Structure formats: C-alpha cells, structure tokens
C-alpha cells in the first residue's frame, strides 16, 4: 500500500475528498466522534473498501460496535471514479443505548495518477513500475536512463542542441527520454485541485522537460510507438532553467500525455547523474493559503556515461590529415583502410591548416540508452590548428560533442588525447571491467612539479565511472603521451588482446644479437633522406645512449607494473617491441626528456587485424630490416598483418608517428553499460 493520508471527518457535515488510487486514507474515529459516543457503524459504496484498526469483533461494519480509543478507519478504492463525488462513506455514532448521535459523511472522488518512465529498460514506458524511483546496475537492474542531448539536429547550427531550450524538429525527440503522465478519473478534477510537475533547483541544471502539445488519448496500443503515434505539433518547455514547478493539464477519462526529458549535462565531479522529476496533486485550502500536496509521484533518471572504444572494437571511420608532405603515406594507408572495408576520412589542408596531429585534438566515444544512442566526440583542450574540427565537421545529427574548459590559462602537451587511451575489457581480481579502463598519463606521483592532464578533463573521465581510469607516468617523455610507449592489439587467445610496450632492453638484445652474428656493420637509416646512417656497432658503443635507455626502461617498467596490477595482466599478456629512445633537453622544463630514436613502432594504427606500423628503418640483414622481422615474428603469430609505412619526415621528425597522425572511430560495445555490475 502506498502513502497513507490522515483525514478529518465532521459530524453533521459532508466532506468531499479526492482519493488517489494506490494510497490509503485514515480517519481517526474517536477524534471525530460526538462527546458521549459509545458505538459506531460504517456504511460505504461498493467501490470503497473499509477496515478498522485495531480490528473489531463484529463481522460487519454495518453493525454498531464499541468505539475504542485511537481506533482508525482505513479507506482504499481500487478504481478511478467516473464522476465527481461518485462514492460515499458514512460513519454513524451511537450513545450508551445505541441511540443515534450523528453522521459523518465523506464524498469520495477517486483518480489514478502515474508518472511513468522506462524503468525496465526495454525502450517502452510501462505503467507504474515499482522501481521507477530507484536505480540499480546490472542485468537484473532497473531505472530509467537519460542521454545528454549533445548532438544537433540542424547541420548549420554549430552548437549542441542542449544549448537551446526549445524543440524545433521532431527528430530531436529521440535524443530525449520518454516520460508519460497517465491519469484516470472524472472529466475534470474537483474545483481547485490541480496537477503540478516539479524538480529541484540543482536538477534544473541537468535536465529540461518538454510536453507534447496534445494528449494521446489512451488506446490499446501504448508507449511502443509513442513517438510517432500522434502528430507532433508543438512541444512547450514545462520545466528547466528558472522554472522549477509548473501546472500540467489533467485530461478526464483514461488518458496519457507524453513528456520528453532532455539531459543537458554530463556526469562530472559535482554531478553523479541522478535526477528526479515529481508530479503532485494539489488540494486547494482557502484563498491566501498555499495549496497542499496530497499525493506525489516521483521518477528517477540516470544520465548515460560517455564511453571510449578500445582498439579491439571494429573500426568504422579512419581520420587523417592532409599536409603538404604526406601524400605517399596517405596512399598506403588508403589501401589498408579499403581492405578492411572502413571509411577513410582525409581532412583537407584547408581544414587542418598544417596541423597533422588529429589524435591529439579529440577522442571518439559514444553514449547509449535503451531508446537511442550515438557517437560523441570529446574535444581536447589542446586547441591546435585543428581546434574547430570536432565542432565544425563532426557535430551533427546523431553525432554529439562535449568538451571541458581548463581553468589554467595554457594547456600543456599532456592535455592532448594521444595521452588518453582505453584498454580492452579486463577482469581484475574478480572485478569485471566489460568496457575496459581508461588510461591517461600524468606526472610521476612523487613529483612536486611536472605536467599533468588538466583537472577538468581528469574529473570528467573519472566521473563516467564505467571505465574507471588508470593514471600512468608519462611526463618522462618529451611529448608526454601514453601512446608513445604502449598500445593494444587484438589476439585470438588469452584475454582477447595483447598489451604492446616499447622496450629499450628488447632493442639492445636484438642489436647485440646482430653484432654477435656478424652484422655489427649493418646500419639504421640507410635509405632515409633526413638522417645520418649509424651502424649497430656505433649504437652499441654509445654509453650515454645506453644510460638514457636504462632510464627509459625503468620508466616503462614502472608503468608496466601499474598496468599489470590495474588491468590484471600477466607477462604472457604483454609483448615488448624493440624501441630505442634518446634524451633531449626540454627548454620548458629544463629537464631531459625522452624521444624515440627511430620511428616508434608501438605508435601504430590498429584496424581489426591490420596494423599500420611506422617503418623503423632498422639495420638490414640480407636486405630485410631486422626490426621489422622481429616485430612480424612477435605479432604475425596472433593472426595480425603488419604493414610498415614510412612516416619518417612527415611525422617522426616532428615528434609523432602514425597513431598521433590519425584517429579511429569504432563501433560501440555490444554490451550495454547499464548491465554492468558496479
Ligand atoms: C461534490 O461535493 C462537494 C461537497 O459536498 C460539493 O461542493 C460539490 O459541488 C460536489 N460536486 C458535484 C459535481 O456534485
Ligand atoms: C596529477 O594527476 C594525478 C592523477 O589524478 C594525481 O594523482 C597527481 O597528484 C597529479 N600531480 C600533480 C603534480 O598535480
């Protein structure tokens, strides 16, 4: 039984009461009795169910029975009334000799009111789900879901729809969560009664509520086709901004009225994603006295998180930039992308204005709900020449946009999204991460100073929760991005993937092996225009280089330990790729920082089983690059195809590689985030 409401009954008076089906009325019999009453009886219409508490000895309430102290009459009705004052109830009081002392009469009007949402997450708004005001994660979970309306319906409006407080297109409705107000009762509510919808001030910062201009009179088909089942004329804003409470129409009979709830704010440090909407029935008192709510129904929504897509998901679209010196590279990439049947999106020189680092400008993700979902680009605070690209070129119908503005005046290199990656799904000490874990790079935890990813972006990432982030140490790198020393590739066995790590030790081992086999004279950079060739003997003889690489290996090993712990990996899940680094003086920090010595093969583009890998230009044995041979032998056994692409002049010399110069939009996970156990 729902809410219990205490009611007065007056001897000699008729009191008219509006009753909401599902609640319970309670009348204190003793309190309303004439002074010398000893007995009472109750008579009511067949539509009314009455009981006494504590229960009486008599079999029927129609017979006079002893009036006890604190005795309550409990009243319920199971159906809405057809007309006002339809049901009646009277209490008769008797004296010592069972003489009648008076009658207290109630006229009852029953209404059914239910504010409904899709709490069982099947895309339809069911009637009065008992869990509509709560939220539970997991396959047996419940609770309605809200999308942030961060796409735009108009291709010329270069702002997400959430920035305007009106609906201009029918297609905008599918980005909102359906909510239905269902009522049953007489043609109109008794004089003075009204329905209001209301939200808290803080929730008004996160949602808006719109109403369909016309009611959908109930037929047998409900909800499923609620969007298209009636003609959409206009959709007035009901709640949002400064409007926290508004009267909403009551239609008599059996009716349902469609509402649309728009999410306008992503989860963040100060917003856990829960919002509530209330619907109250207000009872008039007298002029000048505020109406009192006699019934309130509440629904709860949770805002969908922004979810990143790891390398193991199927690519949809590959983004690269055209710059004056990368034509040949783009042609080679085109072949690989076409082979997989993906779309290649080459940003023109006009769009890129010489900025080739499209990895750094944005990160692709998506949002999802039982009724709708779409990709959402997270725009980095980096803001290079590509700064306008996500908003100008990507935002559109069913393509959302979100960004965070740092409080610092200038962003640093760690704010670039080459420093924001995500692992494939993992299980760590029995805890499942079916969407993987976000990986970012920060300053060494013990460092007092150092570059860090800006707090507003970190806060945003942590608040999404489903891909609980892991912070690695990347400030030791000159550029400072995690994608300079790690990547993930799909694998047919074990956890379904391998973690690739750059490894100076593996490189030294390979070079020493070459020397031992009599290839000490073989040279790196043989065919490269922009570099001086160097022999294996020369590299191995360079003590400073060895010291620098020992330091780099320590930094990577520190991260390796964190990754093993936080992703639940074993050594067999990790492959070391032979990469050497060098230390260069950073003007900004006046500290030595690491850069790849030759093209950094771990900074690859993963397209299904096809890998586009920076061509290392290593020492040749029998005319074949020994580094390529090694990498092939490490990866091709996993069913992967390695294509080495020359990015030396256009990317490597500018402190980036293929991954930095590309971005891949991937299919969303098949798994639904709300089914995750938290
Ligand atoms: C219902 O009863 C109340 C109080 O007795 C009265 O004021 C009202 O006019 C009645 N309504 C109708 C439609 O009879
Ligand atoms: C950088 O961010 C990490 C992760 O949030 C935090 O633990 C660390 O204290 C920050 N370091 C500095 C120097 O601000």
XYZ file of C-alpha atoms and ligand atoms in Angstrom:
706
model
C 0.000 0.000 0.000
C 1.242 3.432 -0.895
C 1.099 6.629 1.053
C -1.330 6.929 3.993
C -3.118 10.235 4.402
C -4.900 11.259 7.598
C -8.298 12.775 7.071
C -10.818 14.627 9.165
C -14.462 13.625 9.307
C -17.066 16.003 10.717
C -20.352 15.038 12.281
C -23.156 16.958 10.623
C -21.029 17.901 7.617
C -20.380 16.405 4.202
C -16.696 16.430 3.386
C -15.630 15.951 -0.191
C -12.351 14.071 -0.677
C -10.165 13.360 -3.693
C -8.591 9.964 -3.319
C -5.594 8.735 -5.363
C -5.738 5.026 -6.179
C -2.864 3.211 -4.523
C -2.878 5.355 -1.392
C -4.772 4.848 1.873
C -6.977 7.252 3.807
C -7.119 7.062 7.547
C -9.849 8.605 9.716
C -9.459 8.821 13.489
C -12.900 7.632 14.585
C -12.605 8.676 18.178
C -11.422 12.175 17.381
C -14.397 12.982 15.143
C -16.988 11.339 17.403
C -19.602 13.373 19.370
C -18.604 13.519 23.091
C -20.808 10.744 24.509
C -20.408 8.240 21.665
C -20.046 4.609 22.712
C -20.713 2.765 19.453
C -20.270 3.349 15.720
C -21.056 1.741 12.393
C -19.743 2.355 8.867
C -21.580 2.240 5.571
C -19.998 2.745 2.187
C -20.492 2.342 -1.558
C -19.392 -0.932 -3.127
C -16.455 0.881 -4.756
C -14.965 1.664 -1.353
C -13.035 -0.789 0.865
C -13.083 -0.064 4.588
C -11.376 -1.684 7.542
C -10.904 -0.898 11.208
C -7.669 -0.779 13.081
C -7.337 -2.377 15.551
C -9.838 -4.860 14.021
C -13.246 -5.084 15.697
C -15.095 -8.198 16.980
C -18.087 -7.671 14.723
C -18.308 -9.422 11.374
C -19.820 -6.427 9.640
C -19.035 -2.752 9.930
C -22.702 -2.076 9.296
C -23.481 -3.258 12.852
C -22.926 -0.906 15.769
C -19.716 -1.779 17.554
C -17.803 -0.496 20.524
C -15.793 2.627 19.881
C -12.278 2.237 21.216
C -9.607 4.786 21.858
C -7.343 5.548 18.880
C -9.422 3.476 16.563
C -8.744 4.135 12.869
C -10.945 3.698 9.842
C -8.783 2.809 6.817
C -10.217 3.536 3.385
C -8.998 2.450 -0.050
C -10.519 2.324 -3.519
C -9.269 0.170 -6.328
C -10.602 2.105 -9.300
C -10.894 5.633 -10.571
C -14.321 7.295 -10.382
C -16.327 8.096 -13.484
C -17.714 11.250 -11.928
C -17.145 13.602 -9.021
C -18.490 12.541 -5.563
C -19.314 9.147 -7.064
C -18.603 7.116 -3.914
C -19.937 7.739 -0.457
C -18.996 6.718 3.012
C -20.765 7.486 6.258
C -19.877 6.871 9.863
C -22.744 6.760 12.330
C -22.171 7.340 16.045
C -24.391 5.962 18.842
C -24.787 6.644 22.564
C -24.974 4.244 25.540
C -28.361 2.848 24.476
C -27.395 2.680 20.834
C -29.381 5.824 20.094
C -28.043 7.693 17.016
C -25.958 10.765 17.890
C -24.944 11.858 14.378
C -23.436 11.026 10.992
C -20.100 11.999 9.434
C -20.293 11.783 5.658
C -17.490 11.607 3.074
C -17.965 12.058 -0.664
C -15.138 10.384 -2.494
C -13.718 11.029 -5.939
C -11.029 8.527 -6.925
C -8.355 9.315 -9.527
C -5.449 7.283 -10.823
C -2.216 9.188 -11.378
C 1.050 7.701 -12.534
C 4.145 9.398 -13.847
C 5.864 6.718 -15.892
C 9.303 6.076 -17.361
C 11.123 3.175 -18.973
C 12.380 1.746 -15.698
C 12.756 -1.803 -17.051
C 14.998 -0.533 -19.874
C 13.213 -2.144 -22.802
C 12.665 1.079 -24.740
C 8.974 1.288 -23.777
C 7.298 3.239 -20.999
C 5.468 0.700 -18.877
C 2.702 1.564 -16.407
C 3.648 2.379 -12.823
C 6.829 0.331 -12.465
C 7.519 -0.130 -8.711
C 11.196 0.691 -9.395
C 10.617 3.940 -11.231
C 12.051 5.988 -8.381
C 15.251 3.975 -7.978
C 18.217 2.778 -9.969
C 20.172 -0.458 -9.916
C 23.139 -1.562 -12.036
C 23.325 -4.995 -13.609
C 21.428 -7.478 -15.749
C 18.688 -7.703 -13.105
C 18.882 -3.948 -12.578
C 16.306 -1.241 -13.244
C 15.957 2.502 -13.521
C 15.426 4.905 -16.399
C 18.247 6.358 -18.495
C 18.783 9.821 -19.910
C 21.025 10.896 -22.789
C 22.786 14.233 -22.869
C 21.328 15.931 -25.936
C 24.761 16.855 -27.250
C 24.188 16.354 -30.973
C 22.487 18.863 -33.225
C 19.501 18.363 -35.494
C 20.477 21.239 -37.735
C 23.637 20.928 -39.762
C 24.090 24.697 -39.834
C 23.645 25.148 -36.061
C 27.169 24.518 -34.784
C 26.161 24.094 -31.187
C 24.826 21.040 -29.377
C 21.010 21.055 -29.073
C 21.254 21.238 -25.280
C 22.249 24.885 -25.645
C 18.754 25.881 -26.718
C 15.636 25.482 -24.603
C 13.173 24.618 -27.342
C 12.465 21.760 -29.719
C 12.363 22.682 -33.361
C 12.432 19.288 -35.015
C 10.601 16.035 -34.415
C 13.890 14.149 -34.787
C 15.146 15.869 -31.619
C 12.638 13.872 -29.560
C 14.533 10.627 -29.993
C 17.506 12.130 -28.134
C 15.239 12.610 -25.132
C 13.830 10.069 -22.729
C 10.107 9.428 -22.954
C 8.012 10.038 -19.853
C 4.257 9.525 -19.738
C 1.706 11.022 -17.377
C -1.160 8.537 -17.125
C -4.401 9.550 -15.424
C -7.877 8.060 -14.991
C -10.823 9.759 -13.403
C -13.796 12.093 -13.913
C -13.923 14.527 -16.825
C -12.264 17.142 -14.672
C -10.685 17.364 -11.254
C -12.921 18.783 -8.489
C -12.830 22.561 -8.195
C -9.451 23.932 -7.159
C -7.452 20.707 -7.462
C -4.519 20.699 -9.853
C -1.539 18.680 -11.029
C 1.938 20.172 -10.937
C 5.235 18.834 -12.143
C 8.328 19.935 -10.266
C 12.087 19.445 -9.958
C 14.751 20.661 -7.574
C 16.894 23.688 -8.331
C 20.019 21.576 -8.751
C 18.287 19.108 -11.078
C 17.182 22.038 -13.236
C 20.854 22.454 -14.143
C 20.879 18.925 -15.562
C 17.549 18.450 -17.325
C 14.678 20.053 -19.163
C 11.180 18.640 -19.503
C 9.072 19.203 -22.598
C 5.451 18.298 -23.108
C 3.686 17.105 -26.179
C 1.230 19.758 -27.333
C -1.667 17.335 -27.431
C -2.590 14.412 -25.257
C -2.530 10.916 -26.600
C -5.912 9.563 -25.578
C -5.356 6.049 -24.477
C -5.965 3.261 -26.893
C -4.870 -0.321 -26.511
C -1.533 0.368 -28.139
C 0.590 2.319 -25.760
C 4.134 3.545 -25.495
C 5.873 1.366 -28.101
C 5.261 3.744 -30.893
C 4.729 6.690 -28.609
C 6.971 8.951 -30.692
C 5.169 8.577 -33.929
C 1.676 7.553 -32.824
C 0.375 11.073 -32.959
C 1.164 14.167 -34.879
C 3.731 16.342 -33.191
C 2.561 19.907 -33.306
C 4.411 21.773 -30.662
C 6.371 20.839 -27.594
C 6.332 23.523 -24.934
C 9.022 23.620 -22.290
C 7.499 22.599 -18.960
C 10.474 22.603 -16.598
C 14.053 23.820 -16.822
C 16.137 26.915 -16.322
C 14.343 29.055 -13.738
C 11.085 27.155 -13.997
C 11.126 24.537 -11.277
C 7.400 23.902 -10.991
C 4.509 24.159 -13.401
C 0.871 23.158 -13.535
C 0.275 20.441 -16.119
C -3.002 19.578 -17.805
C -5.361 16.926 -16.483
C -7.500 15.238 -19.094
C -10.522 13.297 -17.945
C -11.244 9.639 -18.567
C -8.447 7.273 -19.380
C -5.616 9.350 -20.742
C -1.893 9.539 -21.251
C 0.180 12.557 -22.001
C 3.693 12.319 -23.430
C 6.596 14.223 -21.962
C 10.222 14.318 -23.105
C 13.116 14.621 -20.719
C 16.301 16.148 -22.062
C 19.679 15.623 -20.387
C 21.799 18.759 -20.656
C 24.789 17.923 -18.502
C 27.342 15.119 -18.498
C 28.402 13.280 -15.376
C 31.146 15.211 -13.643
C 32.893 15.736 -10.336
C 29.844 17.562 -8.931
C 27.152 15.547 -10.706
C 26.587 11.825 -10.161
C 23.976 11.655 -12.922
C 20.813 11.127 -10.846
C 17.857 13.430 -11.411
C 14.285 13.237 -10.156
C 11.015 14.530 -11.522
C 7.948 14.827 -9.296
C 4.262 15.055 -10.080
C 1.963 16.269 -7.306
C -1.786 16.569 -6.870
C -2.508 19.796 -5.014
C -5.543 20.324 -2.835
C -6.971 23.821 -2.502
C -7.299 25.143 1.006
C -8.701 28.656 1.057
C -7.761 31.790 -0.713
C -4.393 33.023 0.508
C -3.307 29.673 1.972
C -0.962 27.687 -0.257
C -2.315 24.534 -1.848
C -1.172 21.386 -0.089
C 0.158 18.369 -1.952
C -1.954 15.301 -1.137
C -0.115 12.945 -3.454
C 3.326 12.940 -5.091
C 4.697 10.505 -7.630
C 8.420 10.547 -8.382
C 10.574 9.140 -11.174
C 14.335 8.922 -11.328
C 16.709 9.057 -14.276
C 20.420 8.454 -14.523
C 22.460 10.216 -17.191
C 24.332 7.898 -19.559
C 28.139 7.989 -19.294
C 30.495 8.839 -22.151
C 32.214 5.603 -23.193
C 35.513 5.213 -25.063
C 36.212 2.486 -27.619
C 39.385 0.343 -27.409
C 41.494 -0.906 -30.341
C 39.775 -4.286 -30.203
C 36.457 -2.837 -31.429
C 35.683 -2.798 -35.130
C 36.690 0.440 -36.881
C 34.063 2.482 -38.692
C 35.945 5.502 -39.919
C 39.630 6.487 -40.017
C 40.558 10.167 -39.834
C 43.870 11.506 -41.144
C 45.085 14.956 -42.144
C 46.414 16.002 -45.492
C 49.556 18.082 -45.120
C 51.967 19.054 -47.890
C 54.437 16.203 -47.262
C 52.323 13.105 -46.519
C 50.732 12.200 -49.846
C 52.549 8.875 -50.182
C 51.730 7.879 -46.613
C 48.042 8.603 -47.207
C 48.050 6.427 -50.324
C 49.492 3.486 -48.388
C 47.016 3.969 -45.593
C 44.161 4.128 -48.092
C 44.964 0.572 -49.216
C 44.820 -0.813 -45.677
C 41.636 1.053 -44.793
C 39.936 -0.063 -48.019
C 40.993 -3.675 -47.370
C 39.060 -3.642 -44.092
C 36.030 -2.005 -45.695
C 36.273 1.032 -43.411
C 35.759 4.632 -44.365
C 38.780 6.870 -44.830
C 38.236 10.490 -43.967
C 41.086 12.686 -45.160
C 40.811 16.172 -43.700
C 41.728 18.715 -46.320
C 44.634 21.121 -45.998
C 42.044 23.832 -45.612
C 40.556 22.107 -42.543
C 43.844 21.101 -40.970
C 45.823 24.263 -41.689
C 49.051 22.287 -41.364
C 48.066 20.538 -38.110
C 48.575 16.799 -38.588
C 48.041 15.585 -35.034
C 44.382 14.638 -35.208
C 44.844 12.002 -32.480
C 45.605 14.795 -30.056
C 42.684 17.063 -30.864
C 39.842 14.706 -29.955
C 38.733 11.339 -28.649
C 35.817 9.357 -30.028
C 33.304 7.753 -27.716
C 29.559 7.254 -27.545
C 26.531 7.483 -25.303
C 23.789 4.881 -25.194
C 20.328 4.263 -23.755
C 17.584 1.691 -24.335
C 15.813 4.091 -26.717
C 18.729 5.634 -28.613
C 22.497 6.104 -28.784
C 25.089 7.926 -30.887
C 28.818 8.706 -31.150
C 30.126 11.656 -29.141
C 33.466 13.349 -29.711
C 35.327 14.649 -26.662
C 37.170 17.756 -27.808
C 40.598 18.176 -26.215
C 41.633 21.468 -24.602
C 44.788 21.201 -26.756
C 43.287 23.506 -29.383
C 45.878 23.486 -32.134
C 45.046 24.492 -35.684
C 42.572 21.593 -35.761
C 40.690 23.127 -32.809
C 37.489 23.801 -34.764
C 37.379 20.430 -36.468
C 35.306 18.479 -33.888
C 32.652 21.178 -33.640
C 32.618 22.311 -37.257
C 32.999 18.974 -39.015
C 31.825 16.253 -36.644
C 28.934 17.662 -34.617
C 25.707 16.916 -36.482
C 22.503 14.906 -36.334
C 23.224 11.882 -34.126
C 26.854 12.937 -33.676
C 27.418 14.527 -30.290
C 30.048 16.872 -28.965
C 31.421 17.536 -25.492
C 34.412 19.465 -24.197
C 35.868 20.689 -20.924
C 37.468 24.079 -20.483
C 40.532 24.122 -18.225
C 40.936 26.748 -15.547
C 44.631 27.083 -16.440
C 45.493 29.739 -18.987
C 47.504 27.431 -21.193
C 47.103 23.724 -21.774
C 50.207 21.532 -21.847
C 51.135 18.598 -24.033
C 49.666 16.067 -21.596
C 46.218 17.515 -22.369
C 46.478 16.058 -25.872
C 44.498 12.881 -26.391
C 47.431 10.807 -27.566
C 47.647 10.778 -23.787
C 44.136 9.334 -23.413
C 43.624 5.683 -24.309
C 41.423 2.818 -23.166
C 42.151 -0.840 -22.552
C 40.059 -3.703 -23.926
C 37.682 -5.392 -21.426
C 39.533 -6.845 -18.431
C 38.873 -8.635 -15.151
C 40.991 -7.580 -12.195
C 40.921 -9.667 -9.015
C 37.403 -10.833 -9.837
C 36.144 -7.353 -10.718
C 34.868 -7.051 -14.270
C 35.525 -4.055 -16.481
C 33.455 -5.060 -19.536
C 34.284 -1.731 -21.194
C 37.955 -1.736 -20.260
C 39.685 1.006 -18.306
C 40.653 4.491 -19.419
C 44.384 5.173 -19.399
C 45.916 8.618 -19.056
C 49.456 9.882 -18.461
C 50.414 12.242 -15.624
C 53.469 13.457 -13.732
C 55.316 10.962 -11.575
C 53.249 10.669 -8.355
C 56.175 11.802 -6.193
C 56.989 14.803 -8.382
C 56.123 18.152 -6.892
C 56.134 19.776 -10.260
C 55.505 18.340 -13.648
C 52.984 18.299 -16.410
C 49.616 16.746 -15.692
C 46.460 16.312 -17.669
C 44.223 19.249 -16.707
C 41.973 18.606 -13.724
C 38.686 19.351 -15.508
C 39.316 16.602 -18.064
C 40.513 14.190 -15.368
C 37.367 14.935 -13.333
C 35.180 14.329 -16.369
C 36.860 10.997 -17.145
C 36.674 9.723 -13.556
C 33.011 10.748 -13.228
C 31.911 8.498 -16.108
C 32.708 5.537 -13.812
C 32.132 2.612 -16.183
C 35.741 2.698 -17.473
C 37.394 3.571 -14.153
C 40.624 5.331 -15.217
C 44.217 4.348 -14.526
C 46.870 7.077 -14.343
C 50.281 6.208 -15.789
C 53.541 8.146 -15.625
C 54.197 9.823 -18.989
C 55.892 13.098 -18.051
C 59.313 11.456 -18.658
C 58.603 11.689 -22.375
C 59.412 14.843 -24.305
C 55.914 14.911 -25.788
C 54.446 13.072 -22.814
C 51.750 10.808 -24.283
C 50.971 7.239 -23.220
C 50.636 6.214 -26.884
C 54.408 6.699 -27.250
C 55.147 3.572 -25.226
C 52.016 1.420 -25.289
C 49.225 0.077 -27.466
C 46.722 -2.781 -27.519
C 46.205 -5.263 -30.360
C 43.526 -7.952 -30.711
C 44.556 -11.573 -30.096
C 42.677 -14.830 -30.655
C 43.644 -16.302 -27.288
C 44.077 -15.445 -23.601
C 42.236 -12.188 -22.776
C 41.475 -11.395 -26.402
C 44.294 -8.873 -26.684
C 47.973 -8.166 -26.057
C 49.466 -5.087 -24.484
C 52.372 -3.849 -26.583
C 55.093 -1.954 -24.735
C 58.091 -0.144 -26.165
C 61.252 -1.747 -24.775
C 64.826 -0.454 -24.996
C 66.015 -3.734 -23.408
C 64.419 -5.704 -26.236
C 66.091 -3.366 -28.726
C 69.535 -3.787 -27.128
C 69.086 -7.535 -27.069
C 68.269 -7.536 -30.766
C 71.171 -5.258 -31.661
C 73.625 -7.349 -29.606
C 72.370 -10.467 -31.355
C 73.045 -8.793 -34.713
C 76.555 -7.883 -33.581
C 77.217 -11.435 -32.412
C 76.021 -12.759 -35.764
C 78.482 -10.544 -37.581
C 76.065 -7.783 -38.578
C 77.701 -5.064 -36.463
C 78.285 -3.013 -39.576
C 74.641 -3.009 -40.637
C 73.253 0.493 -40.419
C 69.991 2.080 -39.365
C 68.556 4.893 -41.514
C 70.239 3.531 -44.679
C 67.650 4.863 -47.117
C 66.483 7.878 -45.150
C 66.943 11.354 -46.601
C 66.701 13.214 -43.303
C 69.032 11.133 -41.113
C 72.636 10.076 -40.788
C 73.020 6.283 -41.003
C 74.548 4.661 -37.911
C 75.915 1.161 -37.528
C 74.878 -1.401 -34.931
C 78.448 -1.236 -33.542
C 78.222 2.538 -33.179
C 74.864 2.361 -31.392
C 76.052 -0.339 -29.002
C 79.247 1.628 -28.342
C 77.375 4.774 -27.264
C 77.450 4.683 -23.462
C 75.300 7.773 -22.976
C 72.637 6.209 -25.146
C 72.747 3.039 -23.060
C 72.356 5.051 -19.843
C 69.466 7.033 -21.302
C 67.726 3.827 -22.347
C 68.235 2.241 -18.946
C 66.352 5.210 -17.502
C 63.613 4.909 -20.131
C 63.252 1.177 -19.484
C 62.842 1.961 -15.762
C 60.080 4.454 -16.553
C 58.292 1.970 -18.803
C 58.732 -0.836 -16.265
C 57.147 1.364 -13.600
C 54.142 1.726 -15.920
C 54.271 -1.963 -16.771
C 53.823 -2.822 -13.094
C 50.879 -0.410 -12.792
C 49.261 -1.838 -15.920
C 49.740 -5.425 -14.736
C 48.167 -4.577 -11.408
C 45.319 -2.353 -12.656
C 44.410 -4.429 -15.716
C 45.078 -7.819 -14.146
C 47.722 -8.769 -16.746
C 50.407 -11.426 -16.678
C 53.718 -11.322 -18.535
C 52.271 -13.536 -21.260
C 49.700 -10.799 -21.989
C 52.464 -8.311 -22.779
C 54.718 -8.079 -25.827
C 57.893 -5.973 -25.769
C 58.652 -4.204 -29.026
C 62.303 -3.256 -29.670
C 62.356 0.546 -29.488
C 65.272 2.796 -28.532
C 64.866 6.263 -27.070
C 67.151 9.257 -26.667
C 67.098 12.039 -24.111
C 66.847 15.638 -25.223
C 66.811 18.811 -23.159
C 63.327 20.251 -22.836
C 63.506 24.038 -22.953
C 60.304 24.423 -20.959
C 61.086 22.166 -18.011
C 64.901 22.387 -18.331
C 64.934 18.649 -17.787
C 65.977 15.831 -20.096
C 63.017 14.061 -21.683
C 62.745 11.024 -23.941
C 62.062 10.808 -27.674
C 62.042 7.715 -29.904
C 65.434 7.178 -31.544
C 63.939 5.667 -34.691
C 60.257 5.544 -35.689
C 58.319 4.349 -32.662
C 56.604 1.175 -33.861
C 54.303 0.912 -30.853
C 52.589 4.127 -32.047
C 50.629 2.176 -34.644
C 47.120 2.278 -36.088
C 45.119 -0.834 -35.221
C 42.406 -1.640 -37.769
C 40.997 -5.049 -36.956
C 43.819 -7.478 -37.677
C 45.602 -4.963 -39.874
C 48.359 -2.952 -38.243
C 49.776 0.193 -39.862
C 53.184 0.484 -38.186
C 55.770 3.288 -38.501
C 58.620 1.968 -40.663
C 61.642 1.819 -38.319
C 64.434 1.886 -40.940
C 66.467 -0.543 -38.845
C 69.692 -2.380 -39.741
C 69.268 -4.746 -42.660
C 70.143 -8.426 -42.707
C 70.051 -9.948 -46.177
C 68.270 -6.844 -47.395
C 65.488 -7.084 -44.819
C 65.057 -4.738 -41.832
C 65.869 -6.714 -38.692
C 63.417 -4.628 -36.594
C 60.561 -5.353 -38.988
C 61.460 -9.046 -38.986
C 61.394 -9.083 -35.196
C 58.059 -7.266 -34.944
C 56.493 -9.522 -37.565
C 57.649 -12.600 -35.675
C 56.150 -11.212 -32.469
C 52.783 -10.224 -33.938
C 52.001 -12.293 -37.011
C 51.577 -15.432 -34.889
C 48.487 -13.711 -33.436
C 46.927 -13.534 -36.891
C 47.881 -9.879 -37.307
C 49.130 -8.351 -40.568
C 51.949 -5.817 -40.253
C 52.299 -3.072 -42.844
C 55.252 -0.758 -42.279
C 54.647 2.752 -43.528
C 57.302 5.447 -43.954
C 56.346 8.350 -41.669
C 59.926 9.496 -41.060
C 59.872 13.015 -42.446
C 56.243 13.896 -42.073
C 55.595 12.544 -38.552
C 58.672 11.046 -36.837
C 60.886 14.107 -37.309
C 58.097 16.211 -35.843
C 57.961 14.085 -32.667
C 54.944 11.982 -33.602
C 54.119 8.819 -35.540
C 51.190 7.193 -37.362
C 48.940 6.905 -34.313
C 49.449 10.569 -33.439
C 48.569 11.480 -37.012
C 45.309 9.520 -37.131
C 42.099 8.885 -35.255
C 39.709 5.962 -35.491
C 36.019 5.974 -34.767
C 34.903 2.495 -33.763
C 31.651 0.622 -33.285
C 30.175 0.851 -29.801
C 30.319 -2.151 -27.489
C 27.509 -4.688 -27.962
C 27.361 -4.960 -24.177
C 25.084 -2.369 -22.570
C 26.650 -0.219 -19.866
C 23.635 -0.390 -17.561
C 24.019 -4.174 -17.423
C 27.421 -3.761 -15.790
C 27.760 -4.822 -12.147
C 29.115 -1.911 -10.117
C -19.185 17.319 -4.612
O -19.351 17.558 -3.241
C -18.901 18.806 -2.802
C -19.055 18.882 -1.296
O -20.134 18.174 -0.883
C -19.658 19.904 -3.500
O -19.186 21.165 -3.096
C -19.525 19.740 -4.971
O -20.273 20.705 -5.674
C -19.924 18.361 -5.413
N -19.657 18.215 -6.824
C -20.565 17.769 -7.706
C -20.142 17.720 -9.129
O -21.645 17.395 -7.319
C 48.422 14.588 -11.486
O 47.200 13.837 -11.569
C 47.236 12.634 -10.833
C 46.016 11.803 -11.171
O 44.828 12.492 -10.917
C 47.358 12.969 -9.360
O 47.414 11.776 -8.611
C 48.654 13.765 -9.146
O 48.711 14.193 -7.809
C 48.724 14.976 -10.044
N 50.081 15.517 -9.952
C 50.351 16.809 -9.866
C 51.786 17.191 -9.802
O 49.461 17.645 -9.851
